[in-house]
Amino acid sequence: MRVDVIGIFPEYLAPLELSIVGRARTTGLLEVVAHDLRDWTHDVHRTVDDTPYGGGAGMVMKPEPWGEALDAVLAGGPGGGPAGARARLVVPTPGGRPFTQALAEEYAALPWLVFTCGRYEGIDARVAAQAAARPEVEAVDEVSLGDYVLAGGEAAVLVIVEAVARLLPGVLGNPDSLSEESHTDGLLEYPVYTKPQAWRGIEVPEILRSGDHGRIARWRRDSALRRTAAVRPDLVAALDPAGLDRADLATLAAAGWVPGEDGRFRPVPPCVPD
Ligand code: 6GU
């Protein structure tokens, strides 16, 4: 997979040389190129921002450097994008749609991602509109990490590239780790333990040392269901009860969730004694 990142702080992406992502790059499974947006300015101050039309606080990123940067990066050529491929343009912004594990999986199947990292109050809206009409661009996605505001898109790119790179075939040593982790089945992960058996007075749950793989799988599943019900009711509400077994349903019922008329989970109304 090829990844291009355009912004005014290309050095911000240095952590992508480390750990899993760094190894994916040195083994050739992933190619990441960071570009300095100011390379496509033409004034002495290398200006990338201007005041907003309509007034208001802060500055907006000018469209011209972005247009020229995208012309150059999307043209590919020597050291450029994959031959014959079209790029998915990803615009990190708190106004985007949520970045999820499902979107990470979608990106991991693509040949080419191009990220535009905005700063200040964002990028002139015409940049994304014009990019979406370009033949080298397959689609433009505005994505958000969550409901809070970062100072720019670079930290989001670190997150998104790491989430995607670990899904690329050959990047993880043991691909089984992908099938049992949080969010792959709409649930949070069960708690994990290693040696020693007792640590600072706390024992590892006995069942995990029983060797009974059926009971261990059930305990892990119930732990995941209870944890999800406790901290992420939105994830329980999004589950399809038809995809769960009787033991799953019993565990969720004990945690206060039952299937309603519409076939979705709903919280059990509290029982008020009269
Ligand atoms: Cl993707 N970008 C910025 N600037 N802020 C954010 C975000 C992205 N996701 C949450 N907050």
CSV table of C-alpha atoms and ligand atoms in Angstrom, one decimal:
chain,number,residue,atom,x,y,z
A,1,MET,CA,0.0,0.0,0.0
A,2,ARG,CA,1.1,3.5,-0.8
A,3,VAL,CA,0.3,6.5,1.6
A,4,ASP,CA,1.0,10.1,0.9
A,5,VAL,CA,0.5,12.8,3.5
A,6,ILE,CA,0.4,16.5,2.7
A,7,GLY,CA,0.6,19.2,5.4
A,8,ILE,CA,2.8,21.9,6.9
A,9,PHE,CA,4.4,19.6,9.6
A,10,PRO,CA,5.9,16.6,7.7
A,11,GLU,CA,8.2,16.0,10.6
A,12,TYR,CA,5.1,15.2,12.7
A,13,LEU,CA,5.0,11.8,11.0
A,14,ALA,CA,8.4,10.7,12.3
A,15,PRO,CA,6.7,8.1,14.7
A,16,LEU,CA,5.6,6.2,11.6
A,17,GLU,CA,9.2,5.0,11.4
A,18,LEU,CA,8.8,3.0,14.6
A,19,SER,CA,7.4,-0.3,15.7
A,20,ILE,CA,4.8,-2.2,13.6
A,21,VAL,CA,4.4,0.6,11.0
A,22,GLY,CA,8.1,1.2,10.7
A,23,ARG,CA,8.7,-2.5,10.1
A,24,ALA,CA,5.9,-2.7,7.5
A,25,ARG,CA,7.8,0.1,5.7
A,26,THR,CA,11.2,-1.5,5.8
A,27,THR,CA,9.8,-4.8,4.6
A,28,GLY,CA,8.1,-3.0,1.7
A,29,LEU,CA,4.5,-3.8,2.6
A,30,LEU,CA,3.8,-0.1,3.2
A,31,GLU,CA,5.3,3.0,1.6
A,32,VAL,CA,4.7,6.4,3.3
A,33,VAL,CA,5.8,9.7,1.9
A,34,ALA,CA,5.3,13.0,3.8
A,35,HIS,CA,5.1,16.2,1.7
A,36,ASP,CA,5.5,19.8,2.8
A,37,LEU,CA,2.6,21.9,1.6
A,38,ARG,CA,4.8,25.0,1.6
A,39,ASP,CA,6.8,23.4,-1.3
A,40,TRP,CA,3.8,24.5,-3.4
A,41,THR,CA,3.7,28.2,-2.3
A,42,HIS,CA,5.3,30.9,-4.3
A,43,ASP,CA,5.7,33.9,-2.0
A,44,VAL,CA,8.6,34.7,0.2
A,45,HIS,CA,6.6,34.0,3.4
A,46,ARG,CA,5.4,30.6,1.9
A,47,THR,CA,1.9,31.6,3.0
A,48,VAL,CA,-0.7,28.8,3.4
A,49,ASP,CA,-3.5,30.6,5.2
A,50,ASP,CA,-5.8,33.7,4.8
A,51,THR,CA,-8.8,35.3,6.6
A,52,PRO,CA,-12.2,33.6,6.3
A,53,TYR,CA,-14.8,34.9,3.9
A,54,GLY,CA,-17.8,35.8,6.0
A,55,GLY,CA,-15.7,36.9,8.9
A,56,GLY,CA,-15.0,35.1,12.2
A,57,ALA,CA,-12.1,34.0,14.3
A,58,GLY,CA,-9.0,32.2,13.0
A,59,MET,CA,-7.6,31.5,9.6
A,60,VAL,CA,-8.4,29.2,6.7
A,61,MET,CA,-6.0,27.3,4.5
A,62,LYS,CA,-5.8,28.8,1.0
A,63,PRO,CA,-6.8,26.5,-1.9
A,64,GLU,CA,-3.9,27.3,-4.3
A,65,PRO,CA,-1.1,25.4,-2.5
A,66,TRP,CA,-3.4,22.5,-1.9
A,67,GLY,CA,-4.5,22.4,-5.6
A,68,GLU,CA,-0.8,22.3,-6.7
A,69,ALA,CA,0.2,19.8,-4.1
A,70,LEU,CA,-2.6,17.4,-5.2
A,71,ASP,CA,-1.7,17.9,-8.9
A,72,ALA,CA,1.9,16.8,-8.1
A,73,VAL,CA,1.1,14.0,-5.7
A,74,LEU,CA,-1.7,12.5,-7.7
A,75,ALA,CA,0.3,12.7,-10.9
A,76,GLY,CA,2.5,9.9,-9.3
A,77,GLY,CA,5.3,9.3,-11.7
A,78,PRO,CA,8.7,8.1,-10.5
A,79,GLY,CA,8.4,7.4,-6.7
A,80,GLY,CA,4.7,8.3,-7.0
A,81,GLY,CA,1.5,6.4,-6.6
A,82,PRO,CA,0.9,2.8,-7.7
A,83,ALA,CA,0.7,2.4,-11.4
A,84,GLY,CA,-2.9,2.5,-12.7
A,85,ALA,CA,-4.3,3.0,-9.2
A,86,ARG,CA,-6.7,5.7,-8.1
A,87,ALA,CA,-6.3,7.3,-4.7
A,88,ARG,CA,-8.7,7.5,-1.8
A,89,LEU,CA,-8.4,11.1,-0.5
A,90,VAL,CA,-8.7,11.2,3.3
A,91,VAL,CA,-9.4,14.5,5.0
A,92,PRO,CA,-9.0,14.3,8.8
A,93,THR,CA,-11.5,16.8,10.4
A,94,PRO,CA,-13.6,16.9,13.5
A,95,GLY,CA,-16.5,17.5,11.1
A,96,GLY,CA,-16.0,14.1,9.4
A,97,ARG,CA,-17.7,10.8,9.7
A,98,PRO,CA,-16.4,8.5,12.5
A,99,PHE,CA,-13.2,6.5,11.8
A,100,THR,CA,-14.0,3.0,12.8
A,101,GLN,CA,-12.5,-0.5,12.6
A,102,ALA,CA,-14.8,-1.1,9.6
A,103,LEU,CA,-13.3,1.9,7.8
A,104,ALA,CA,-9.7,0.8,8.7
A,105,GLU,CA,-10.5,-2.6,7.1
A,106,GLU,CA,-11.9,-0.8,4.0
A,107,TYR,CA,-8.7,1.3,3.7
A,108,ALA,CA,-6.4,-1.8,4.2
A,109,ALA,CA,-7.9,-3.2,1.0
A,110,LEU,CA,-7.0,-0.1,-1.1
A,111,PRO,CA,-3.8,0.5,-3.0
A,112,TRP,CA,-3.3,4.2,-2.3
A,113,LEU,CA,-4.4,6.7,0.4
A,114,VAL,CA,-3.6,10.4,0.2
A,115,PHE,CA,-4.1,12.4,3.4
A,116,THR,CA,-4.5,16.2,3.6
A,117,CYS,CA,-3.6,17.6,7.0
A,118,GLY,CA,-5.4,20.9,7.7
A,119,ARG,CA,-4.4,23.3,10.4
A,120,TYR,CA,-6.1,26.5,11.7
A,121,GLU,CA,-9.8,26.5,11.0
A,122,GLY,CA,-9.6,24.0,8.2
A,123,ILE,CA,-9.0,23.9,4.4
A,124,ASP,CA,-11.0,26.0,1.9
A,125,ALA,CA,-14.0,23.8,1.1
A,126,ARG,CA,-13.4,24.0,-2.7
A,127,VAL,CA,-10.2,21.8,-2.3
A,128,ALA,CA,-12.2,18.7,-1.4
A,129,ALA,CA,-14.9,19.5,-3.9
A,130,GLN,CA,-12.4,19.8,-6.7
A,131,ALA,CA,-10.5,16.7,-5.7
A,132,ALA,CA,-13.7,14.6,-5.7
A,133,ALA,CA,-14.1,15.5,-9.4
A,134,ARG,CA,-10.6,14.4,-10.4
A,135,PRO,CA,-10.1,11.2,-12.3
A,136,GLU,CA,-7.1,10.1,-10.2
A,137,VAL,CA,-9.3,10.3,-7.0
A,138,GLU,CA,-11.7,7.4,-6.4
A,139,ALA,CA,-13.4,9.0,-3.5
A,140,VAL,CA,-13.0,11.7,-0.8
A,141,ASP,CA,-13.6,10.8,2.8
A,142,GLU,CA,-13.8,13.4,5.6
A,143,VAL,CA,-13.1,11.4,8.8
A,144,SER,CA,-13.1,12.2,12.5
A,145,LEU,CA,-11.4,10.3,15.3
A,146,GLY,CA,-14.1,11.3,17.8
A,147,ASP,CA,-15.9,14.2,19.4
A,148,TYR,CA,-13.1,16.5,20.4
A,149,VAL,CA,-10.9,19.0,18.5
A,150,LEU,CA,-7.2,18.4,17.6
A,151,ALA,CA,-5.0,21.3,16.5
A,152,GLY,CA,-4.5,19.6,13.1
A,153,GLY,CA,-4.9,16.5,11.0
A,154,GLU,CA,-1.3,15.1,11.6
A,155,ALA,CA,-2.1,13.3,14.9
A,156,ALA,CA,-5.2,11.7,13.3
A,157,VAL,CA,-3.0,10.5,10.4
A,158,LEU,CA,-0.7,8.8,12.9
A,159,VAL,CA,-3.7,7.0,14.3
A,160,ILE,CA,-5.4,6.1,11.0
A,161,VAL,CA,-2.1,4.8,9.4
A,162,GLU,CA,-1.3,2.6,12.4
A,163,ALA,CA,-4.9,1.2,12.5
A,164,VAL,CA,-4.7,0.4,8.7
A,165,ALA,CA,-1.1,-0.8,8.5
A,166,ARG,CA,-1.5,-3.5,11.2
A,167,LEU,CA,-4.4,-5.0,9.0
A,168,LEU,CA,-2.2,-5.3,5.9
A,169,PRO,CA,-1.4,-9.0,5.1
A,170,GLY,CA,2.0,-10.0,6.5
A,171,VAL,CA,2.3,-7.0,8.9
A,172,LEU,CA,1.4,-8.8,12.1
A,173,GLY,CA,3.4,-11.8,13.2
A,174,ASN,CA,0.2,-13.7,14.3
A,175,PRO,CA,-2.8,-12.8,12.2
A,176,ASP,CA,-5.1,-14.6,14.7
A,177,SER,CA,-4.7,-11.6,17.0
A,178,LEU,CA,-6.9,-9.7,14.5
A,179,SER,CA,-9.9,-12.0,14.9
A,180,GLU,CA,-10.2,-11.8,18.7
A,181,GLU,CA,-9.7,-8.1,19.4
A,182,SER,CA,-12.0,-5.3,20.4
A,183,HIS,CA,-14.5,-4.0,17.7
A,184,THR,CA,-14.1,-6.9,15.3
A,185,ASP,CA,-17.4,-8.4,16.4
A,186,GLY,CA,-19.0,-5.2,17.7
A,187,LEU,CA,-17.8,-6.0,21.3
A,188,LEU,CA,-15.0,-4.8,23.5
A,189,GLU,CA,-12.3,-7.2,24.4
A,190,TYR,CA,-12.3,-9.5,27.4
A,191,PRO,CA,-9.6,-9.0,30.1
A,192,VAL,CA,-6.3,-10.8,29.6
A,193,TYR,CA,-3.8,-12.2,32.1
A,194,THR,CA,-0.3,-13.7,32.1
A,195,LYS,CA,2.0,-15.2,34.8
A,196,PRO,CA,2.4,-15.0,37.7
A,197,GLN,CA,-0.8,-16.7,38.9
A,198,ALA,CA,-1.0,-14.4,41.9
A,199,TRP,CA,0.3,-10.8,41.8
A,200,ARG,CA,0.0,-8.3,44.6
A,201,GLY,CA,-2.7,-10.5,46.1
A,202,ILE,CA,-4.8,-10.7,43.0
A,203,GLU,CA,-5.4,-14.2,41.4
A,204,VAL,CA,-5.9,-14.9,37.8
A,205,PRO,CA,-9.5,-16.2,37.4
A,206,GLU,CA,-9.4,-20.0,38.1
A,207,ILE,CA,-11.3,-20.9,34.9
A,208,LEU,CA,-8.4,-19.6,32.7
A,209,ARG,CA,-6.1,-22.2,34.3
A,210,SER,CA,-8.7,-25.0,34.0
A,211,GLY,CA,-7.7,-26.1,30.5
A,212,ASP,CA,-11.4,-26.4,29.7
A,213,HIS,CA,-11.4,-24.6,26.3
A,214,GLY,CA,-15.2,-24.5,26.0
A,215,ARG,CA,-15.7,-22.9,29.4
A,216,ILE,CA,-12.8,-20.5,28.8
A,217,ALA,CA,-14.3,-19.4,25.5
A,218,ARG,CA,-17.7,-18.9,27.3
A,219,TRP,CA,-16.1,-16.9,30.1
A,220,ARG,CA,-14.3,-14.7,27.7
A,221,ARG,CA,-17.4,-14.1,25.7
A,222,ASP,CA,-19.5,-13.2,28.8
A,223,SER,CA,-16.7,-10.9,30.0
A,224,ALA,CA,-16.7,-9.1,26.7
A,225,LEU,CA,-20.5,-8.8,26.7
A,226,ARG,CA,-20.6,-7.5,30.3
A,227,ARG,CA,-17.8,-5.0,29.7
A,228,THR,CA,-19.5,-3.7,26.6
A,229,ALA,CA,-22.8,-3.4,28.4
A,230,ALA,CA,-21.1,-1.5,31.2
A,231,VAL,CA,-19.1,1.0,29.2
A,232,ARG,CA,-20.5,1.1,25.7
A,233,PRO,CA,-24.4,0.9,25.6
A,234,ASP,CA,-24.2,2.3,22.1
A,235,LEU,CA,-22.4,-0.8,20.9
A,236,VAL,CA,-25.0,-3.1,22.6
A,237,ALA,CA,-27.8,-1.2,20.9
A,238,ALA,CA,-26.0,-1.7,17.5
A,239,LEU,CA,-25.8,-5.5,18.0
A,240,ASP,CA,-28.0,-7.9,16.0
A,241,PRO,CA,-29.6,-10.3,18.5
A,242,ALA,CA,-30.0,-12.8,15.7
A,243,GLY,CA,-26.2,-13.2,15.6
A,244,LEU,CA,-26.0,-14.1,19.3
A,245,ASP,CA,-26.5,-17.5,21.0
A,246,ARG,CA,-28.7,-18.3,24.0
A,247,ALA,CA,-25.9,-17.8,26.5
A,248,ASP,CA,-25.1,-14.4,25.0
A,249,LEU,CA,-28.7,-13.4,25.3
A,250,ALA,CA,-28.9,-14.6,28.9
A,251,THR,CA,-25.7,-12.6,29.8
A,252,LEU,CA,-27.0,-9.4,28.2
A,253,ALA,CA,-30.4,-9.9,29.9
A,254,ALA,CA,-28.6,-10.1,33.3
A,255,ALA,CA,-26.7,-6.9,32.3
A,256,GLY,CA,-30.1,-5.2,31.6
A,257,TRP,CA,-30.5,-5.6,27.8
A,258,VAL,CA,-33.2,-7.5,26.0
A,259,PRO,CA,-34.4,-7.6,22.4
A,260,GLY,CA,-37.3,-5.3,21.8
A,261,GLU,CA,-40.2,-5.4,19.3
A,262,ASP,CA,-38.0,-4.0,16.6
A,263,GLY,CA,-35.5,-6.8,17.0
A,264,ARG,CA,-32.8,-4.5,18.5
A,265,PHE,CA,-31.5,-4.5,22.1
A,266,ARG,CA,-33.0,-2.1,24.5
A,267,PRO,CA,-32.3,-1.4,28.2
A,268,VAL,CA,-34.7,-3.3,30.5
A,269,PRO,CA,-37.0,-0.7,32.2
A,270,PRO,CA,-36.1,-0.6,35.9
A,271,CYS,CA,-38.5,-2.6,38.1
A,272,VAL,CA,-40.1,-0.2,40.5
A,273,PRO,CA,-41.9,-1.8,43.5
A,274,ASP,CA,-45.3,-0.3,44.3
B,1,6GU,CL1,-9.5,13.7,12.2
B,1,6GU,N1,-8.9,16.2,13.0
B,1,6GU,C1,-8.9,17.2,13.8
B,1,6GU,N2,-8.3,18.3,13.5
B,1,6GU,N3,-9.6,17.2,15.0
B,1,6GU,C2,-10.2,16.0,15.3
B,1,6GU,C3,-10.2,14.9,14.4
B,1,6GU,C4,-9.5,15.0,13.3
B,1,6GU,N4,-10.9,13.9,15.0
B,1,6GU,C5,-11.3,14.4,16.2
B,1,6GU,N5,-10.9,15.7,16.3
